[in-house]
Amino acid sequence: MISSIIKKILLLQCRNFGDALIGTGLLNSLGKSFSEYKIDVFTRPQFREIFYYNPFVNNIYYADFPVGTQKKFTLSTGMDFMKELIRLRKSKYSMCINNTGDFRENIIGWLIKPEENIAPLWEETHPFTNLVRVGGLSYLDKSVKISKSIINIYEINEYIAVSLGCNVLEKPGIYIKDSIPRDERRIGIHPTASMKCKLWPWENWKFLILGLRELKFQVLIFASPHERKFLEEIFKDLLDNKNVLIQSGTLQEFFLNLSSLKLLIGLDSFSIHAAYAMNIPSIMLNGGNDYRIWKTPGTYVLSGGDRCDFYPCYNKPVCRGKDFEYVCIRSIDVEDVLKRVRSEK
């Protein structure tokens, strides 16, 4: 329970884009429930835009971390990371919170030396333990015990918020400076992911775009700046800069364009969580992950996991090189996606 003596809270967001977006729910709940307290965020440099205009954020600190799917932890970034730790330690936080319970985040919190270092404590057989390296409990001052009966990450974050004394629960939210009117004829697709086992075949995406055009939708293909050239080559026969076009740019530009959609179709990646944070309906094409953990409220999930004896593998596939390689994601039919699109009001 947060008491009246707490003045400063630090929220760790050290992992991937999706994790940072999900964590805004806990951030917003803390900010709404304890508006008199200052809340800072310690995150990766590329995630800063997620928090830029959030009214509950006091300061954003950033560094590269030795966790997450894409680690860029060199001697140089390691030195910068240690400098930020020293800087944060001087801030004398009353509380440091991470919402993963990984031993690395537990240690990071301990190194910052808050009055209380807090993290989830997962029940031994909880599915989330397949995704983090549990441990480092001796570095915590307080833990929030998570039963295996609470599987979904959104429900878990709400449970953590309640355990900390929040009397107002807020969903994840992204705040942007500008706005674009929502267009009921515009659908976004986000066909890329950080892991090969999450990818839907490119031919499927092409057939999906053709199907969406037959339904008279404009299709916006989302890409990061470094992916743009690759996707321009993949979809070169479909792009026309009017009805099928690629959007790439800053994260704020992505959020702005996302806000204009009727629907987003994406993989098990951050864009689905961004859509939920911006109240945009979505369809998630799921591979080897346990979608019960990552499914956003209201999202429609398509998965071929029942066709693989090893599902869920938690993105650690044992099917590589076999005739059923990535069958969980590859077996999702284009027509099933289009059928769902047609059913959207």
Short mmCIF file of C-alpha atoms in Angstrom, two decimals:
data_model
loop_
_atom_site.label_atom_id
_atom_site.label_comp_id
_atom_site.label_asym_id
_atom_site.label_seq_id
_atom_site.Cartn_x
_atom_site.Cartn_y
_atom_site.Cartn_z
CA MET A 1 0.00 0.00 0.00
CA ILE A 2 1.37 3.40 -0.98
CA SER A 3 1.44 5.62 2.07
CA SER A 4 1.28 9.38 2.43
CA ILE A 5 5.04 9.66 2.97
CA ILE A 6 5.87 8.58 -0.59
CA LYS A 7 6.98 11.45 -2.78
CA LYS A 8 8.72 9.88 -5.77
CA ILE A 9 8.09 6.66 -7.70
CA LEU A 10 10.26 5.16 -10.44
CA LEU A 11 8.77 2.74 -12.96
CA LEU A 12 11.21 0.48 -14.82
CA GLN A 13 10.39 -0.27 -18.48
CA CYS A 14 13.48 -2.12 -19.63
CA ARG A 15 12.28 -4.64 -22.21
CA ASN A 16 10.48 -4.38 -25.55
CA PHE A 17 8.08 -1.90 -27.17
CA GLY A 18 5.05 -3.99 -26.32
CA ASP A 19 6.07 -4.30 -22.67
CA ALA A 20 6.48 -0.54 -22.40
CA LEU A 21 3.06 0.08 -23.95
CA ILE A 22 1.40 -2.42 -21.62
CA GLY A 23 3.14 -0.79 -18.66
CA THR A 24 1.41 2.53 -19.35
CA GLY A 25 -1.68 0.99 -17.75
CA LEU A 26 0.12 0.63 -14.43
CA LEU A 27 1.68 4.06 -14.89
CA ASN A 28 -1.68 5.71 -15.56
CA SER A 29 -3.33 3.93 -12.62
CA LEU A 30 -0.59 5.15 -10.28
CA GLY A 31 -0.80 8.67 -11.69
CA LYS A 32 -4.58 8.86 -11.43
CA SER A 33 -4.69 7.35 -7.93
CA PHE A 34 -1.75 9.30 -6.47
CA SER A 35 -1.72 12.55 -8.40
CA GLU A 36 0.29 14.35 -5.73
CA TYR A 37 3.32 12.08 -6.23
CA LYS A 38 5.99 12.44 -8.88
CA ILE A 39 6.38 9.45 -11.19
CA ASP A 40 9.53 8.98 -13.28
CA VAL A 41 10.21 6.34 -15.94
CA PHE A 42 13.50 4.56 -16.65
CA THR A 43 13.35 3.06 -20.14
CA ARG A 44 15.18 2.53 -23.43
CA PRO A 45 16.09 5.54 -25.64
CA GLN A 46 13.79 4.39 -28.47
CA PHE A 47 10.79 4.16 -26.10
CA ARG A 48 10.85 7.77 -24.94
CA GLU A 49 8.13 8.83 -27.36
CA ILE A 50 5.69 6.45 -25.66
CA PHE A 51 5.87 8.65 -22.58
CA TYR A 52 6.45 12.13 -24.11
CA TYR A 53 3.00 13.60 -23.59
CA ASN A 54 1.81 11.40 -20.73
CA PRO A 55 0.48 13.81 -18.09
CA PHE A 56 1.45 11.47 -15.25
CA VAL A 57 5.17 11.35 -16.13
CA ASN A 58 7.51 13.74 -14.38
CA ASN A 59 10.87 12.75 -15.89
CA ILE A 60 12.00 10.20 -18.49
CA TYR A 61 15.41 8.61 -17.99
CA TYR A 62 16.83 6.19 -20.50
CA ALA A 63 19.66 3.77 -21.24
CA ASP A 64 20.19 0.46 -23.04
CA PHE A 65 19.53 -2.58 -20.88
CA PRO A 66 20.90 -6.15 -20.80
CA VAL A 67 17.32 -7.51 -21.20
CA GLY A 68 14.71 -7.73 -23.96
CA THR A 69 14.63 -9.30 -27.41
CA GLN A 70 17.06 -6.87 -28.98
CA LYS A 71 20.00 -6.22 -26.70
CA LYS A 72 22.48 -3.50 -27.61
CA PHE A 73 24.59 -3.77 -24.52
CA THR A 74 28.23 -2.91 -25.29
CA LEU A 75 31.01 -1.52 -23.12
CA SER A 76 29.98 2.01 -24.13
CA THR A 77 26.26 1.53 -23.48
CA GLY A 78 27.12 -0.31 -20.28
CA MET A 79 29.02 2.73 -19.03
CA ASP A 80 26.08 5.00 -19.90
CA PHE A 81 23.76 2.59 -18.09
CA MET A 82 25.88 2.78 -14.93
CA LYS A 83 25.96 6.59 -15.10
CA GLU A 84 22.14 6.64 -15.20
CA LEU A 85 21.97 4.26 -12.24
CA ILE A 86 24.17 6.59 -10.22
CA ARG A 87 22.06 9.56 -11.27
CA LEU A 88 18.85 7.80 -10.29
CA ARG A 89 20.27 6.69 -6.98
CA LYS A 90 20.79 10.33 -6.08
CA SER A 91 17.07 10.95 -6.61
CA LYS A 92 16.30 8.83 -3.52
CA TYR A 93 13.09 7.20 -4.70
CA SER A 94 10.58 6.03 -2.19
CA MET A 95 9.59 3.21 -4.50
CA CYS A 96 10.97 1.50 -7.61
CA ILE A 97 8.55 -0.80 -9.43
CA ASN A 98 9.07 -3.31 -12.22
CA ASN A 99 6.21 -5.40 -13.59
CA THR A 100 8.17 -8.44 -14.82
CA GLY A 101 9.84 -9.97 -11.77
CA ASP A 102 12.91 -10.90 -13.81
CA PHE A 103 16.04 -11.12 -11.67
CA ARG A 104 17.76 -8.54 -13.87
CA GLU A 105 15.10 -5.89 -13.32
CA ASN A 106 15.03 -6.82 -9.64
CA ILE A 107 18.77 -6.13 -9.46
CA ILE A 108 18.46 -2.87 -11.41
CA GLY A 109 15.88 -1.66 -8.92
CA TRP A 110 18.11 -2.66 -6.02
CA LEU A 111 21.08 -0.79 -7.52
CA ILE A 112 18.99 2.41 -7.61
CA LYS A 113 18.53 2.06 -3.82
CA PRO A 114 14.90 3.10 -3.36
CA GLU A 115 13.24 2.79 0.01
CA GLU A 116 11.20 -0.07 -1.46
CA ASN A 117 12.11 -2.21 -4.48
CA ILE A 118 8.92 -3.93 -5.68
CA ALA A 119 8.21 -6.58 -8.34
CA PRO A 120 5.83 -9.47 -9.09
CA LEU A 121 6.48 -12.88 -7.56
CA TRP A 122 5.19 -15.51 -9.97
CA GLU A 123 3.62 -18.74 -8.82
CA GLU A 124 6.02 -21.52 -9.78
CA THR A 125 3.90 -22.93 -12.63
CA HIS A 126 2.70 -19.57 -13.98
CA PRO A 127 3.02 -19.44 -17.83
CA PHE A 128 4.83 -16.09 -17.59
CA THR A 129 7.82 -17.84 -16.02
CA ASN A 130 8.57 -19.16 -19.51
CA LEU A 131 9.27 -15.61 -20.65
CA VAL A 132 11.42 -14.21 -17.84
CA ARG A 133 14.31 -15.32 -15.70
CA VAL A 134 12.81 -15.47 -12.27
CA GLY A 135 14.98 -14.94 -9.24
CA GLY A 136 16.74 -12.18 -7.36
CA LEU A 137 14.10 -12.16 -4.67
CA SER A 138 16.66 -11.16 -2.07
CA TYR A 139 17.00 -7.83 -3.91
CA LEU A 140 13.32 -7.00 -3.33
CA ASP A 141 11.79 -5.27 -0.35
CA LYS A 142 8.27 -6.22 -1.33
CA SER A 143 6.71 -8.57 -3.87
CA VAL A 144 3.24 -8.89 -5.36
CA LYS A 145 2.32 -12.57 -5.57
CA ILE A 146 0.76 -13.50 -8.91
CA SER A 147 -1.32 -16.66 -8.98
CA LYS A 148 -1.35 -18.86 -12.07
CA SER A 149 -5.09 -18.20 -12.22
CA ILE A 150 -4.28 -14.67 -13.46
CA ILE A 151 -2.76 -15.26 -16.89
CA ASN A 152 -3.38 -12.19 -19.02
CA ILE A 153 -0.73 -9.47 -18.73
CA TYR A 154 -3.35 -6.70 -18.64
CA GLU A 155 -5.14 -8.32 -15.72
CA ILE A 156 -1.78 -8.86 -14.04
CA ASN A 157 -0.89 -5.19 -14.28
CA GLU A 158 -4.28 -4.23 -12.85
CA TYR A 159 -3.73 -6.68 -10.00
CA ILE A 160 -0.34 -5.10 -9.28
CA ALA A 161 -1.95 -1.63 -9.30
CA VAL A 162 -4.62 -2.73 -6.82
CA SER A 163 -1.97 -4.35 -4.61
CA LEU A 164 -0.13 -1.04 -4.52
CA GLY A 165 -3.27 0.72 -3.31
CA CYS A 166 -4.58 2.24 -6.54
CA ASN A 167 -8.25 3.13 -6.21
CA VAL A 168 -8.56 4.09 -9.88
CA LEU A 169 -7.63 1.61 -12.61
CA GLU A 170 -6.68 3.02 -15.98
CA LYS A 171 -6.07 1.12 -19.20
CA PRO A 172 -2.87 1.67 -21.18
CA GLY A 173 -2.91 4.95 -23.02
CA ILE A 174 -0.76 6.80 -25.51
CA TYR A 175 -0.92 10.57 -25.62
CA ILE A 176 -0.18 12.38 -28.89
CA LYS A 177 0.12 16.05 -29.69
CA ASP A 178 -1.89 16.09 -32.92
CA SER A 179 -4.81 14.09 -34.31
CA ILE A 180 -6.16 12.69 -37.57
CA PRO A 181 -9.87 11.97 -38.02
CA ARG A 182 -10.67 8.26 -38.01
CA ASP A 183 -11.28 6.89 -41.50
CA GLU A 184 -13.71 3.94 -41.67
CA ARG A 185 -12.20 2.92 -45.01
CA ARG A 186 -8.62 2.70 -43.76
CA ILE A 187 -7.04 -0.50 -42.44
CA GLY A 188 -3.48 -0.80 -41.19
CA ILE A 189 -1.24 -3.85 -41.35
CA HIS A 190 1.97 -4.38 -39.46
CA PRO A 191 3.68 -7.40 -41.09
CA THR A 192 7.05 -7.37 -39.33
CA ALA A 193 8.26 -8.75 -36.02
CA SER A 194 11.57 -9.11 -34.23
CA MET A 195 11.60 -12.92 -34.46
CA LYS A 196 11.34 -15.12 -37.56
CA CYS A 197 9.02 -17.57 -35.82
CA LYS A 198 6.39 -14.82 -35.49
CA LEU A 199 6.26 -13.96 -39.21
CA TRP A 200 3.31 -14.72 -41.47
CA PRO A 201 4.38 -15.61 -45.06
CA TRP A 202 4.80 -12.58 -47.32
CA GLU A 203 2.58 -14.12 -49.99
CA ASN A 204 -0.23 -14.23 -47.43
CA TRP A 205 0.17 -10.54 -46.71
CA LYS A 206 0.01 -9.82 -50.45
CA PHE A 207 -3.19 -11.82 -50.89
CA LEU A 208 -4.62 -10.11 -47.80
CA ILE A 209 -3.91 -6.67 -49.27
CA LEU A 210 -5.58 -7.68 -52.53
CA GLY A 211 -8.60 -8.89 -50.57
CA LEU A 212 -8.77 -5.66 -48.59
CA ARG A 213 -8.63 -3.64 -51.80
CA GLU A 214 -11.53 -5.67 -53.20
CA LEU A 215 -13.44 -4.63 -50.09
CA LYS A 216 -12.62 -1.00 -51.00
CA PHE A 217 -10.28 -0.36 -48.07
CA GLN A 218 -7.20 1.82 -48.19
CA VAL A 219 -4.28 -0.19 -46.79
CA LEU A 220 -1.56 1.44 -44.73
CA ILE A 221 1.53 -0.73 -44.24
CA PHE A 222 3.44 0.20 -41.11
CA ALA A 223 7.23 -0.08 -41.09
CA SER A 224 10.11 1.30 -39.11
CA PRO A 225 12.47 3.54 -41.12
CA HIS A 226 15.07 0.78 -41.49
CA GLU A 227 12.40 -1.67 -42.72
CA ARG A 228 10.96 0.62 -45.37
CA LYS A 229 13.28 -0.30 -48.24
CA PHE A 230 12.79 -4.01 -47.61
CA LEU A 231 9.00 -3.72 -47.55
CA GLU A 232 8.97 -1.52 -50.64
CA GLU A 233 10.65 -4.39 -52.46
CA ILE A 234 8.31 -7.01 -50.99
CA PHE A 235 5.14 -5.09 -51.91
CA LYS A 236 6.38 -3.25 -55.01
CA ASP A 237 3.64 -4.68 -57.25
CA LEU A 238 0.90 -3.43 -54.89
CA LEU A 239 2.08 0.01 -53.80
CA ASP A 240 0.42 2.97 -55.50
CA ASN A 241 0.86 5.80 -52.95
CA LYS A 242 -2.89 6.19 -52.75
CA ASN A 243 -4.75 2.97 -51.96
CA VAL A 244 -1.77 0.91 -50.74
CA LEU A 245 1.09 2.81 -49.15
CA ILE A 246 3.84 2.43 -46.58
CA GLN A 247 4.01 4.58 -43.48
CA SER A 248 7.33 4.92 -41.68
CA GLY A 249 8.78 7.60 -39.49
CA THR A 250 8.96 8.48 -35.84
CA LEU A 251 7.04 6.64 -33.17
CA GLN A 252 4.78 9.67 -32.72
CA GLU A 253 4.00 9.59 -36.46
CA PHE A 254 3.13 5.92 -36.13
CA PHE A 255 0.76 6.68 -33.24
CA LEU A 256 -0.79 9.53 -35.22
CA ASN A 257 -1.50 7.34 -38.26
CA LEU A 258 -2.63 4.47 -36.06
CA SER A 259 -5.26 6.71 -34.51
CA SER A 260 -6.88 7.20 -37.93
CA LEU A 261 -7.58 3.51 -38.60
CA LYS A 262 -10.79 1.53 -38.58
CA LEU A 263 -8.79 -1.64 -37.80
CA LEU A 264 -5.22 -2.90 -37.39
CA ILE A 265 -4.05 -6.35 -38.47
CA GLY A 266 -0.74 -7.39 -36.96
CA LEU A 267 1.37 -10.10 -35.42
CA ASP A 268 2.24 -10.86 -31.82
CA SER A 269 4.09 -7.55 -31.57
CA PHE A 270 3.95 -4.06 -30.11
CA SER A 271 1.54 -2.64 -32.70
CA ILE A 272 -1.37 -4.67 -31.33
CA HIS A 273 -0.75 -3.23 -27.86
CA ALA A 274 -0.42 0.27 -29.32
CA ALA A 275 -3.77 -0.16 -31.08
CA TYR A 276 -5.46 -1.12 -27.82
CA ALA A 277 -3.88 1.86 -26.05
CA MET A 278 -5.40 4.09 -28.74
CA ASN A 279 -8.83 2.38 -28.80
CA ILE A 280 -8.33 0.92 -32.28
CA PRO A 281 -9.80 -2.58 -32.89
CA SER A 282 -7.29 -5.21 -33.96
CA ILE A 283 -6.79 -8.72 -35.31
CA MET A 284 -3.72 -10.55 -34.01
CA LEU A 285 -2.06 -13.36 -35.99
CA ASN A 286 -0.42 -15.45 -33.30
CA GLY A 287 2.50 -17.86 -33.61
CA GLY A 288 4.18 -19.90 -30.91
CA ASN A 289 3.42 -17.64 -27.96
CA ASP A 290 0.63 -18.32 -25.48
CA TYR A 291 -1.83 -15.71 -26.69
CA ARG A 292 -3.74 -15.88 -23.41
CA ILE A 293 -0.86 -13.91 -21.87
CA TRP A 294 -0.58 -11.20 -24.51
CA LYS A 295 -4.11 -10.86 -25.89
CA THR A 296 -5.36 -7.31 -25.52
CA PRO A 297 -8.97 -6.95 -24.34
CA GLY A 298 -11.28 -7.14 -27.35
CA THR A 299 -8.64 -8.29 -29.83
CA TYR A 300 -9.60 -11.12 -32.18
CA VAL A 301 -6.87 -13.77 -32.29
CA LEU A 302 -6.17 -16.16 -35.16
CA SER A 303 -3.75 -19.00 -34.44
CA GLY A 304 -2.77 -22.38 -35.81
CA GLY A 305 -1.34 -23.51 -32.51
CA ASP A 306 -3.63 -26.55 -32.42
CA ARG A 307 -1.71 -27.90 -35.42
CA CYS A 308 1.56 -28.13 -33.51
CA ASP A 309 2.24 -30.68 -30.76
CA PHE A 310 4.75 -28.29 -29.19
CA TYR A 311 2.47 -25.27 -28.88
CA PRO A 312 3.01 -23.01 -27.01
CA CYS A 313 6.78 -22.85 -27.34
CA TYR A 314 6.99 -19.24 -26.08
CA ASN A 315 8.97 -18.18 -29.15
CA LYS A 316 11.61 -20.86 -28.56
CA PRO A 317 10.64 -23.12 -31.48
CA VAL A 318 11.66 -26.76 -31.65
CA CYS A 319 10.23 -27.02 -35.18
CA ARG A 320 13.11 -25.36 -37.04
CA GLY A 321 14.22 -27.40 -40.04
CA LYS A 322 11.26 -29.77 -39.80
CA ASP A 323 8.41 -30.10 -42.29
CA PHE A 324 6.07 -28.37 -39.83
CA GLU A 325 8.37 -25.40 -39.22
CA TYR A 326 6.35 -22.47 -37.83
CA VAL A 327 3.08 -24.21 -38.72
CA CYS A 328 1.33 -22.30 -35.91
CA ILE A 329 1.66 -19.01 -37.80
CA ARG A 330 1.98 -20.27 -41.38
CA SER A 331 -1.29 -22.19 -41.27
CA ILE A 332 -3.42 -19.11 -40.62
CA ASP A 333 -5.59 -18.73 -43.70
CA VAL A 334 -5.97 -15.41 -45.52
CA GLU A 335 -9.69 -15.98 -45.99
CA ASP A 336 -10.15 -16.35 -42.21
CA VAL A 337 -8.61 -12.92 -41.74
CA LEU A 338 -10.82 -11.39 -44.43
CA LYS A 339 -13.88 -13.07 -42.95
CA ARG A 340 -13.14 -11.36 -39.64
CA VAL A 341 -12.60 -8.02 -41.41
CA ARG A 342 -16.02 -8.35 -43.06
CA SER A 343 -17.63 -9.00 -39.70
CA GLU A 344 -16.25 -5.80 -38.17
CA LYS A 345 -19.01 -3.22 -37.94
#
